mmCIF file of C-alpha atoms and ligand atoms in Angstrom:
data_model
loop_
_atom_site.group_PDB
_atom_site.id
_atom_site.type_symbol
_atom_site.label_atom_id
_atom_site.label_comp_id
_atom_site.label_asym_id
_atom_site.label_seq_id
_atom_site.Cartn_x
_atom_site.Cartn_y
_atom_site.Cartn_z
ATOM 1 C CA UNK A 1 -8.634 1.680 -19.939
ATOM 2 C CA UNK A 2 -6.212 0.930 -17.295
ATOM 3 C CA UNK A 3 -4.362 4.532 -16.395
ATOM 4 C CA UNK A 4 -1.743 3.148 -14.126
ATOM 5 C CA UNK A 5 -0.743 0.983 -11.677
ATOM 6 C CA UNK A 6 0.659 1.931 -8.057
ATOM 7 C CA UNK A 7 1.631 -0.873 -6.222
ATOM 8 C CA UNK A 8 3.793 -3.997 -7.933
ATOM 9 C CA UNK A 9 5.839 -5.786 -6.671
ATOM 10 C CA UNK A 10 9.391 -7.208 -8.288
ATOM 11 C CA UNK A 11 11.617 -9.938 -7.530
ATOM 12 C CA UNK A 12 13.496 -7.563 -4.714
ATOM 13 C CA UNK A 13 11.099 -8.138 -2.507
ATOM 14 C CA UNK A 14 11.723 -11.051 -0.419
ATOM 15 C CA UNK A 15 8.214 -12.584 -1.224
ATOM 16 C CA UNK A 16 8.402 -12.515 -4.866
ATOM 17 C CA UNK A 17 10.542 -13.886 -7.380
ATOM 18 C CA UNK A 18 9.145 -11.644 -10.928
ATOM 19 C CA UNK A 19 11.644 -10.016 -12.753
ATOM 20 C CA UNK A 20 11.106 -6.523 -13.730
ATOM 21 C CA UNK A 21 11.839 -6.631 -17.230
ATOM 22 C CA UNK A 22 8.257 -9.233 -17.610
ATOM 23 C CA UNK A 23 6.693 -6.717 -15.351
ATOM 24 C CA UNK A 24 7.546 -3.768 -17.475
ATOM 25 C CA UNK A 25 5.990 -5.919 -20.324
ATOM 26 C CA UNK A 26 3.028 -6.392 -19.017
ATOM 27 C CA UNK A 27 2.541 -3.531 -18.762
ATOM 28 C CA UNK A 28 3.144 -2.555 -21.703
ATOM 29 C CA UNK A 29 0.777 -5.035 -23.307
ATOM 30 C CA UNK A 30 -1.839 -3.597 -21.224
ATOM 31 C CA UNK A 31 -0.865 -0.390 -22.356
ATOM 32 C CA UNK A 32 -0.837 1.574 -19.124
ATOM 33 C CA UNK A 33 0.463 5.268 -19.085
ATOM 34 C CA UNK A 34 2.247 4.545 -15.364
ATOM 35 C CA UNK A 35 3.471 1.893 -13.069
ATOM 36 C CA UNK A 36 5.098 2.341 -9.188
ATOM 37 C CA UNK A 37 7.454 -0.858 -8.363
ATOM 38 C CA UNK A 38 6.873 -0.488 -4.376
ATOM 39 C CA UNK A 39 8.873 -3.552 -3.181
ATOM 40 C CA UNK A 40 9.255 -4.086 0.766
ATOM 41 C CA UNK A 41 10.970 -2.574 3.092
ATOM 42 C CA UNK A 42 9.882 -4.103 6.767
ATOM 43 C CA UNK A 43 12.509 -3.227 9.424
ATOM 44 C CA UNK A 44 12.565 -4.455 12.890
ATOM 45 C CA UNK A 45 10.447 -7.710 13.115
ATOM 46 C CA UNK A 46 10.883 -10.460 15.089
ATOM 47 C CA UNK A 47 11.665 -13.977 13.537
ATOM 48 C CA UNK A 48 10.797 -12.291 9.917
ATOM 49 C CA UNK A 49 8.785 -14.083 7.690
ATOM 50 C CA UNK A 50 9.730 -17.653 7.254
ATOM 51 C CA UNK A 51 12.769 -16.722 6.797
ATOM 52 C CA UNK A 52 12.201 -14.182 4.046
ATOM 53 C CA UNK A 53 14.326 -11.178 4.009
ATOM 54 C CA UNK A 54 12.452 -8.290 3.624
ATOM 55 C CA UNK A 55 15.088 -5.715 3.982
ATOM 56 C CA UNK A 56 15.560 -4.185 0.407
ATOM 57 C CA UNK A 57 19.250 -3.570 -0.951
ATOM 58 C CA UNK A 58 18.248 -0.186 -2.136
ATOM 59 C CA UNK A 59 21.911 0.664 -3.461
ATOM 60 C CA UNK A 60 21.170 -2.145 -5.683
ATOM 61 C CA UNK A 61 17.281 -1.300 -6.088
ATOM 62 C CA UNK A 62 17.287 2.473 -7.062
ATOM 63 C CA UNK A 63 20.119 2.574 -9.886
ATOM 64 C CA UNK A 64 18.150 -0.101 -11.312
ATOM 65 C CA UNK A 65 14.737 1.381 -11.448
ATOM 66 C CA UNK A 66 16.551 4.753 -12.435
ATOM 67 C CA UNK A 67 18.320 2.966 -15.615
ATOM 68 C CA UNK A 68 14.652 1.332 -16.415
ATOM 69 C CA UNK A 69 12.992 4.254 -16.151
ATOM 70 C CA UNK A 70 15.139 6.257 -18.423
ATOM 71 C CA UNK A 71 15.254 3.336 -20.987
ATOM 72 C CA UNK A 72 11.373 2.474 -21.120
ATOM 73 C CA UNK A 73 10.372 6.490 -20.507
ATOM 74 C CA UNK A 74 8.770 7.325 -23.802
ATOM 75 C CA UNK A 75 6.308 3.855 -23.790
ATOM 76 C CA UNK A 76 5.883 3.956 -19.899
ATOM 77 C CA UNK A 77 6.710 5.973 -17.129
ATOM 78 C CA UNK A 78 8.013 4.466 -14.489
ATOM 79 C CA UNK A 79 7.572 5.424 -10.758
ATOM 80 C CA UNK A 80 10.705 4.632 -7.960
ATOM 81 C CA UNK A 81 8.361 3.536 -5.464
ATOM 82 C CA UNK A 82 8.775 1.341 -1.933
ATOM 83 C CA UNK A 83 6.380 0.191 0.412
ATOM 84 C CA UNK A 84 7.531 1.212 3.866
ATOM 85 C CA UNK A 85 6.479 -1.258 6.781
ATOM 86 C CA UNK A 86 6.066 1.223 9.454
ATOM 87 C CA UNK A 87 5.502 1.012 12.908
ATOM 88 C CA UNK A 88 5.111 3.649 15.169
ATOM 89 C CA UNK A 89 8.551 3.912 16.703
ATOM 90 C CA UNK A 90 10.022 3.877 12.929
ATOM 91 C CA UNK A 91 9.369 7.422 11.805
ATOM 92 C CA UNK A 92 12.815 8.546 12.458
ATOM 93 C CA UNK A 93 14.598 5.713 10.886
ATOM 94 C CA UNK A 94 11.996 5.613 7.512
ATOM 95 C CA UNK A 95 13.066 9.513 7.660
ATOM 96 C CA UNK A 96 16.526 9.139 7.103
ATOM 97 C CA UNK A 97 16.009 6.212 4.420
ATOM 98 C CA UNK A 98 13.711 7.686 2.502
ATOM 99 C CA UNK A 99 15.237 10.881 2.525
ATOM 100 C CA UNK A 100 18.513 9.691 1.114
ATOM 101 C CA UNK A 101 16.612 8.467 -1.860
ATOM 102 C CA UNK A 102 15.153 10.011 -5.270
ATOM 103 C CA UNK A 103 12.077 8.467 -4.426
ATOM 104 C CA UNK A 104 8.936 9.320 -6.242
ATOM 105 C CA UNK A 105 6.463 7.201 -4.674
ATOM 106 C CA UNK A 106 6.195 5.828 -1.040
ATOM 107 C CA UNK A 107 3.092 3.145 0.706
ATOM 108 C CA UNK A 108 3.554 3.680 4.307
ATOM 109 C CA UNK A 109 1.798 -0.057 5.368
ATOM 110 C CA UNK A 110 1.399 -1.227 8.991
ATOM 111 C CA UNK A 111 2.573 -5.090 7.975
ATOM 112 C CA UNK A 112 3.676 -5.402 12.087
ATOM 113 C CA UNK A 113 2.839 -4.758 15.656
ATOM 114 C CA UNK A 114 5.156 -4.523 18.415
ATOM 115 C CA UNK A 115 7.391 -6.248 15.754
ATOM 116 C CA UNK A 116 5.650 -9.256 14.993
ATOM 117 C CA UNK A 117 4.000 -9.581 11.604
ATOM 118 C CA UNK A 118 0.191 -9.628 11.218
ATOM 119 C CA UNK A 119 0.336 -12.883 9.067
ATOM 120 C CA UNK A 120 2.094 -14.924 12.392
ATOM 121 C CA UNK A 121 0.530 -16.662 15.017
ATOM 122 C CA UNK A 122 2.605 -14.955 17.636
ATOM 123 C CA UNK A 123 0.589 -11.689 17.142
ATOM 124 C CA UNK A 124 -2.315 -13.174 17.900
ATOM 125 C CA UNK A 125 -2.697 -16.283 20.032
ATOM 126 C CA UNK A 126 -2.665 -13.799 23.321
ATOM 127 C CA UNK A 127 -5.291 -11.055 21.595
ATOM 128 C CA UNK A 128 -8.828 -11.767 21.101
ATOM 129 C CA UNK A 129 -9.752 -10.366 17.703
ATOM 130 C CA UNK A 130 -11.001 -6.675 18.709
ATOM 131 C CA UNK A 131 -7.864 -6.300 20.354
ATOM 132 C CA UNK A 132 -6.052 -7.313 17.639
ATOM 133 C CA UNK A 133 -7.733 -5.013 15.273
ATOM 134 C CA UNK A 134 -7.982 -2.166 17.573
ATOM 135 C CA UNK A 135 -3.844 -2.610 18.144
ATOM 136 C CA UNK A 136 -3.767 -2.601 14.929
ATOM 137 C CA UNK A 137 -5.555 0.845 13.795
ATOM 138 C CA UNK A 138 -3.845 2.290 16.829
ATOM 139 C CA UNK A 139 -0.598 1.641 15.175
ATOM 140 C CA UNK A 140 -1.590 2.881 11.749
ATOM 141 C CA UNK A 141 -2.573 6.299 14.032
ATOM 142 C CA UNK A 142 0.479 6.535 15.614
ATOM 143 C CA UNK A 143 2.849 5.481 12.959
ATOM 144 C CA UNK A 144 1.074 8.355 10.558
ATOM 145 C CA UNK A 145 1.766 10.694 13.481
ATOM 146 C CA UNK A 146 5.881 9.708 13.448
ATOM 147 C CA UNK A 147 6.480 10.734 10.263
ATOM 148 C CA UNK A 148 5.730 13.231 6.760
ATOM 149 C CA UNK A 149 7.982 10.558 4.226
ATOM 150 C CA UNK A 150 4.705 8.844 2.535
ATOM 151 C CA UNK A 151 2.202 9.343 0.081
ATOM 152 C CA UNK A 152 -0.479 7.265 0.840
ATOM 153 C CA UNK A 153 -1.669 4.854 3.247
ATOM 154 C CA UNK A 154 -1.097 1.043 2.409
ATOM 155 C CA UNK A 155 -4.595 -1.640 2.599
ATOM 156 C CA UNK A 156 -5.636 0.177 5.449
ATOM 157 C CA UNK A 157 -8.214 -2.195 6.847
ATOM 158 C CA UNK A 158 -6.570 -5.636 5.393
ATOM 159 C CA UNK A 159 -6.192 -7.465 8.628
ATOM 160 C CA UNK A 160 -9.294 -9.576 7.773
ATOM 161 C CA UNK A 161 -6.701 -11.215 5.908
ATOM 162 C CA UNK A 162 -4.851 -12.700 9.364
ATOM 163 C CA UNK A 163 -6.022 -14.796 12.208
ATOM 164 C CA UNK A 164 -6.988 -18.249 13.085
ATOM 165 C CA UNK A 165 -10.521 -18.557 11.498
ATOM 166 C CA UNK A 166 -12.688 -17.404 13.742
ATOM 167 C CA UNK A 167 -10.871 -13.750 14.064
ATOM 168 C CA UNK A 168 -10.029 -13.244 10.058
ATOM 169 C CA UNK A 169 -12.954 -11.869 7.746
ATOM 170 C CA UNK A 170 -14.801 -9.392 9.957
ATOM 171 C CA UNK A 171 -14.275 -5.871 11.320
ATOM 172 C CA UNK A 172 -16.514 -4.404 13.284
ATOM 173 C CA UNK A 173 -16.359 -0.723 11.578
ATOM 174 C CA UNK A 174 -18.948 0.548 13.929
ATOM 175 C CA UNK A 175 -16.619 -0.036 16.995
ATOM 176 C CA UNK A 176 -13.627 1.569 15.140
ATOM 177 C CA UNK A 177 -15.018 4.203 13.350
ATOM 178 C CA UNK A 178 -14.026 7.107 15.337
ATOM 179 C CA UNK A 179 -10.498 5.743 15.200
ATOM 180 C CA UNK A 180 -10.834 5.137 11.689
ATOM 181 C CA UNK A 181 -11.783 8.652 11.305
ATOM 182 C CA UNK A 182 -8.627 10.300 12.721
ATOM 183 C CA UNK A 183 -6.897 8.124 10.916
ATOM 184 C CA UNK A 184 -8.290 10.098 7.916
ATOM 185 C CA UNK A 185 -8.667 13.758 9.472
ATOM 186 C CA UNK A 186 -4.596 13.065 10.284
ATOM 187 C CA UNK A 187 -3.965 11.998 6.685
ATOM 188 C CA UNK A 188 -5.772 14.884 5.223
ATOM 189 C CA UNK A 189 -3.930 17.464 7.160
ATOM 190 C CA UNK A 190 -0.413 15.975 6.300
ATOM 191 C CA UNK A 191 -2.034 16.198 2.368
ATOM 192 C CA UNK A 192 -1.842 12.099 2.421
ATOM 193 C CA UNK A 193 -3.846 9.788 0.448
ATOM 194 C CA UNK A 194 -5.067 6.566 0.378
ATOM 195 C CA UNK A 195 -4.670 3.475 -1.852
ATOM 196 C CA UNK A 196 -7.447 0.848 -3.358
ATOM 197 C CA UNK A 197 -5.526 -2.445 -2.959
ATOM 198 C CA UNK A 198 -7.641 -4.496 -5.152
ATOM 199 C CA UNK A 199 -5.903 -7.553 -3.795
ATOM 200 C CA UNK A 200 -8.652 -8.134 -1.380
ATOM 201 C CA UNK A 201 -10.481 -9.392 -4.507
ATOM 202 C CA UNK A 202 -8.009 -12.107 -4.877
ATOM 203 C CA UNK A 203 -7.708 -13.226 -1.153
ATOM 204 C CA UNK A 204 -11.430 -14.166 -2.035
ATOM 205 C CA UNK A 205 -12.829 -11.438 0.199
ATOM 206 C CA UNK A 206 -14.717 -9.725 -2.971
ATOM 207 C CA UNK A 207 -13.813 -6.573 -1.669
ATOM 208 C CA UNK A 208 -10.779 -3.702 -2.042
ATOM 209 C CA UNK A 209 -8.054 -2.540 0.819
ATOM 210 C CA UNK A 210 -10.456 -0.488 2.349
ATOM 211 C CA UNK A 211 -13.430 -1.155 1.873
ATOM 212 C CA UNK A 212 -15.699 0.719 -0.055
ATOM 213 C CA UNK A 213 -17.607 2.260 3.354
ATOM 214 C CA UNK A 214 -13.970 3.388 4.486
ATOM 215 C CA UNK A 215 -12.714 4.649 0.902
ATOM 216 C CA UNK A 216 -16.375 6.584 0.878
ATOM 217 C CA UNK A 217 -15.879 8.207 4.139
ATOM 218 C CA UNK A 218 -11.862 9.598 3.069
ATOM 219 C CA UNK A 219 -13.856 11.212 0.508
ATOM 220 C CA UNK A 220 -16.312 12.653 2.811
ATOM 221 C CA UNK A 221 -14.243 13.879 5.773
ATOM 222 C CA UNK A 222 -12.120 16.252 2.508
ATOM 223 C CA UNK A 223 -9.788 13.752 0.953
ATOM 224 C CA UNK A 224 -8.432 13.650 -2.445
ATOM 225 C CA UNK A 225 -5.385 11.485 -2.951
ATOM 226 C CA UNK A 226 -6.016 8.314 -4.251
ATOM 227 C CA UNK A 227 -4.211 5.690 -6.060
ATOM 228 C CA UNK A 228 -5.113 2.099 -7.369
ATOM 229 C CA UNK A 229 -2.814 -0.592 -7.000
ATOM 230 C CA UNK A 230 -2.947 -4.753 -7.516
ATOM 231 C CA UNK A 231 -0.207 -5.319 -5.058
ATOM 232 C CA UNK A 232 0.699 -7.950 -7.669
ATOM 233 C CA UNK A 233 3.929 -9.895 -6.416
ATOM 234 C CA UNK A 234 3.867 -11.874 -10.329
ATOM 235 C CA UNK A 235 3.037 -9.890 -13.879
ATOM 236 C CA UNK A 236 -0.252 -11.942 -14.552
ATOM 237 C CA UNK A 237 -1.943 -9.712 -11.283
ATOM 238 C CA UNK A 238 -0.959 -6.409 -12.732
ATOM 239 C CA UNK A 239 -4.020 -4.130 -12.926
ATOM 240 C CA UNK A 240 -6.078 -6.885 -11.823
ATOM 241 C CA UNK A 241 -10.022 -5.655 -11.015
ATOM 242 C CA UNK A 242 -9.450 -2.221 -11.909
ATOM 243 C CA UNK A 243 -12.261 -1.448 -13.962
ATOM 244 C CA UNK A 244 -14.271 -2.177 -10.527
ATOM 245 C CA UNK A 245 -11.734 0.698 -8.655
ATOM 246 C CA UNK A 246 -13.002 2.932 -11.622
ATOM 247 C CA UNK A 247 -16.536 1.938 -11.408
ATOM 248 C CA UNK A 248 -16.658 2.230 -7.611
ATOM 249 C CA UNK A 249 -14.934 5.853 -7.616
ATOM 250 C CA UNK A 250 -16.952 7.415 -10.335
ATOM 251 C CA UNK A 251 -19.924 6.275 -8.620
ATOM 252 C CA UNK A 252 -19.249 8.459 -5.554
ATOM 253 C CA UNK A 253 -18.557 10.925 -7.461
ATOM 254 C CA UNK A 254 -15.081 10.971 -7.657
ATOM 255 C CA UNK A 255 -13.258 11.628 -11.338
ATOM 256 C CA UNK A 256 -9.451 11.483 -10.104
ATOM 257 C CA UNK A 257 -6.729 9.340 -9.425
ATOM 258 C CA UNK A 258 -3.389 10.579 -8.231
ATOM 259 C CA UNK A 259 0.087 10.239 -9.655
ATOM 260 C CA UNK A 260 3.142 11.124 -7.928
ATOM 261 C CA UNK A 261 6.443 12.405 -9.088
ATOM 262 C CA UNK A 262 9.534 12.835 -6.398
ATOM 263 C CA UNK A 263 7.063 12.210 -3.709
ATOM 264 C CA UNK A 264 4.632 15.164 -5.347
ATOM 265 C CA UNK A 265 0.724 14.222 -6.381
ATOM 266 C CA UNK A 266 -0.673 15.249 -9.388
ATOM 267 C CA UNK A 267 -3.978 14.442 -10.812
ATOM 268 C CA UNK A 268 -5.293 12.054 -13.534
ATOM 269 C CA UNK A 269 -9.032 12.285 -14.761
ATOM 270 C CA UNK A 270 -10.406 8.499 -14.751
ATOM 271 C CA UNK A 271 -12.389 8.209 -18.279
HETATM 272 ZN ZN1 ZN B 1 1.559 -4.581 2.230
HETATM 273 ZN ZN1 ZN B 2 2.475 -4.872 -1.181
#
């Protein structure tokens, strides 16, 4: 039984073209208690994405969600969520956005480095692939220290995802954890979670957004937020492998996933 689903994507984001109302009925048909739409927000990048525009017209994006949510609220509740692309010298800006809001849900995601997107060769034809990663976790570390507006932290280790082939599918976790772990200690003390992106599973690398080693070790080091999104950009991915995110969490032990209401986590037993 599928409890909810945090991270969906709609056709406001500039990478996906699914309407919300088939969304909302997928849902439905699943019969899940909660979804967050989280569409993108990336600010700052150079060149963009193809051309994609992945600035969201919230003005046109919250009344919407607000109207939906009233009209579906006694079959689903439904979350106002974004995902934030932050980098480190955003904090300020994703302050006063966010802020200005009725926002119940936010992913803070590192999508960019020194405004060029992970998923471009620009980022990495001068980096050899530690130096791309370790950029990259340094960025997550700083960009959690600019700024309080987030719930939980986006795919944290997904950049096996990017790279020419010989620097995509492999992280050396060894040579990162102690990074790694202040990225956790620092998300624990600002009473932040983390997601399971079960994505990863369809990029064909048979694994969640973190892995199961890194969602483990949040665990360990005191954490409790967690939430369990597909990161579905078309209806057909919604709550896609999540049996496995149940499976996986009540096998360390851990019986509950987090909802969130104007930014505030509450808990929800996983049966
Ligand atoms: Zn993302
Ligand atoms: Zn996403």
């Amino acid at each position: 039984m599928i409890i909810s689903d945090y991270h969906i994507h709609s056709d406001f984001s500039g990478d996906s073209v699914e309407k919300l109302e088939k969304i909302i009925n997928r849902a439905k048909e699943l019969e899940l208690k909660e979804i967050a739409i989280t569409d993108h927000m990336d600010l700052d990048i150079i060149d963009g994405k193809n051309g994609l525009n992945f600035i969201l017209d919230l003005d046109t994006y919250i009344p919407k969600l607000q109207e939906l949510k009233e009209r579906h609220k006694k079959q689903l509740e439904i979350k106002i969520g974004m995902e934030f692309g932050i980098q480190k010298h955003l904090g300020k800006k994703a302050k006063e956005i966010i802020e200005k809001y009725p926002f119940d849900f936010i992913i803070s995601s590192v999508h960019s480095v020194d405004r060029l997107l992970l998923d471009q060769n620009t980022f990495w034809e001068d980096k050899s692939r530690d130096e791309a990663h370790e950029k990259y976790f340094f960025e997550i570390l700083k960009s959690i220290e600019s700024y309080n507006n987030f719930c939980v932290q986006g795919h944290l280790d997904f950049i096996t995802r990017y790279g020419a082939l010989d620097k995509k599918g492999f992280i050396d976790y060894i040579k990162y954890s102690d990074i790694i772990d202040e990225i956790f200690k620092k998300l624990i003390v600002k009473n932040k979670g983390i997601e399971i992106n079960t994505s990863g599973i369809r990029y064909m690398e048979n694994r969640f957004y973190p892995s199961d080693k890194l969602i483990k070790r949040y665990f360990e080091l005191g954490g409790e937020i967690i939430t369990i999104g597909s990161d579905s950009h078309k209806a057909s991915d919604i709550g896609k492998d999540f049996k496995r995110a149940y499976d996986f969490l009540q096998s360390i032990g851990v019986r509950y996933i987090s909802s969130f209401d104007s930014m505030e986590a509450s808990f929800k037993k996983i049966k």
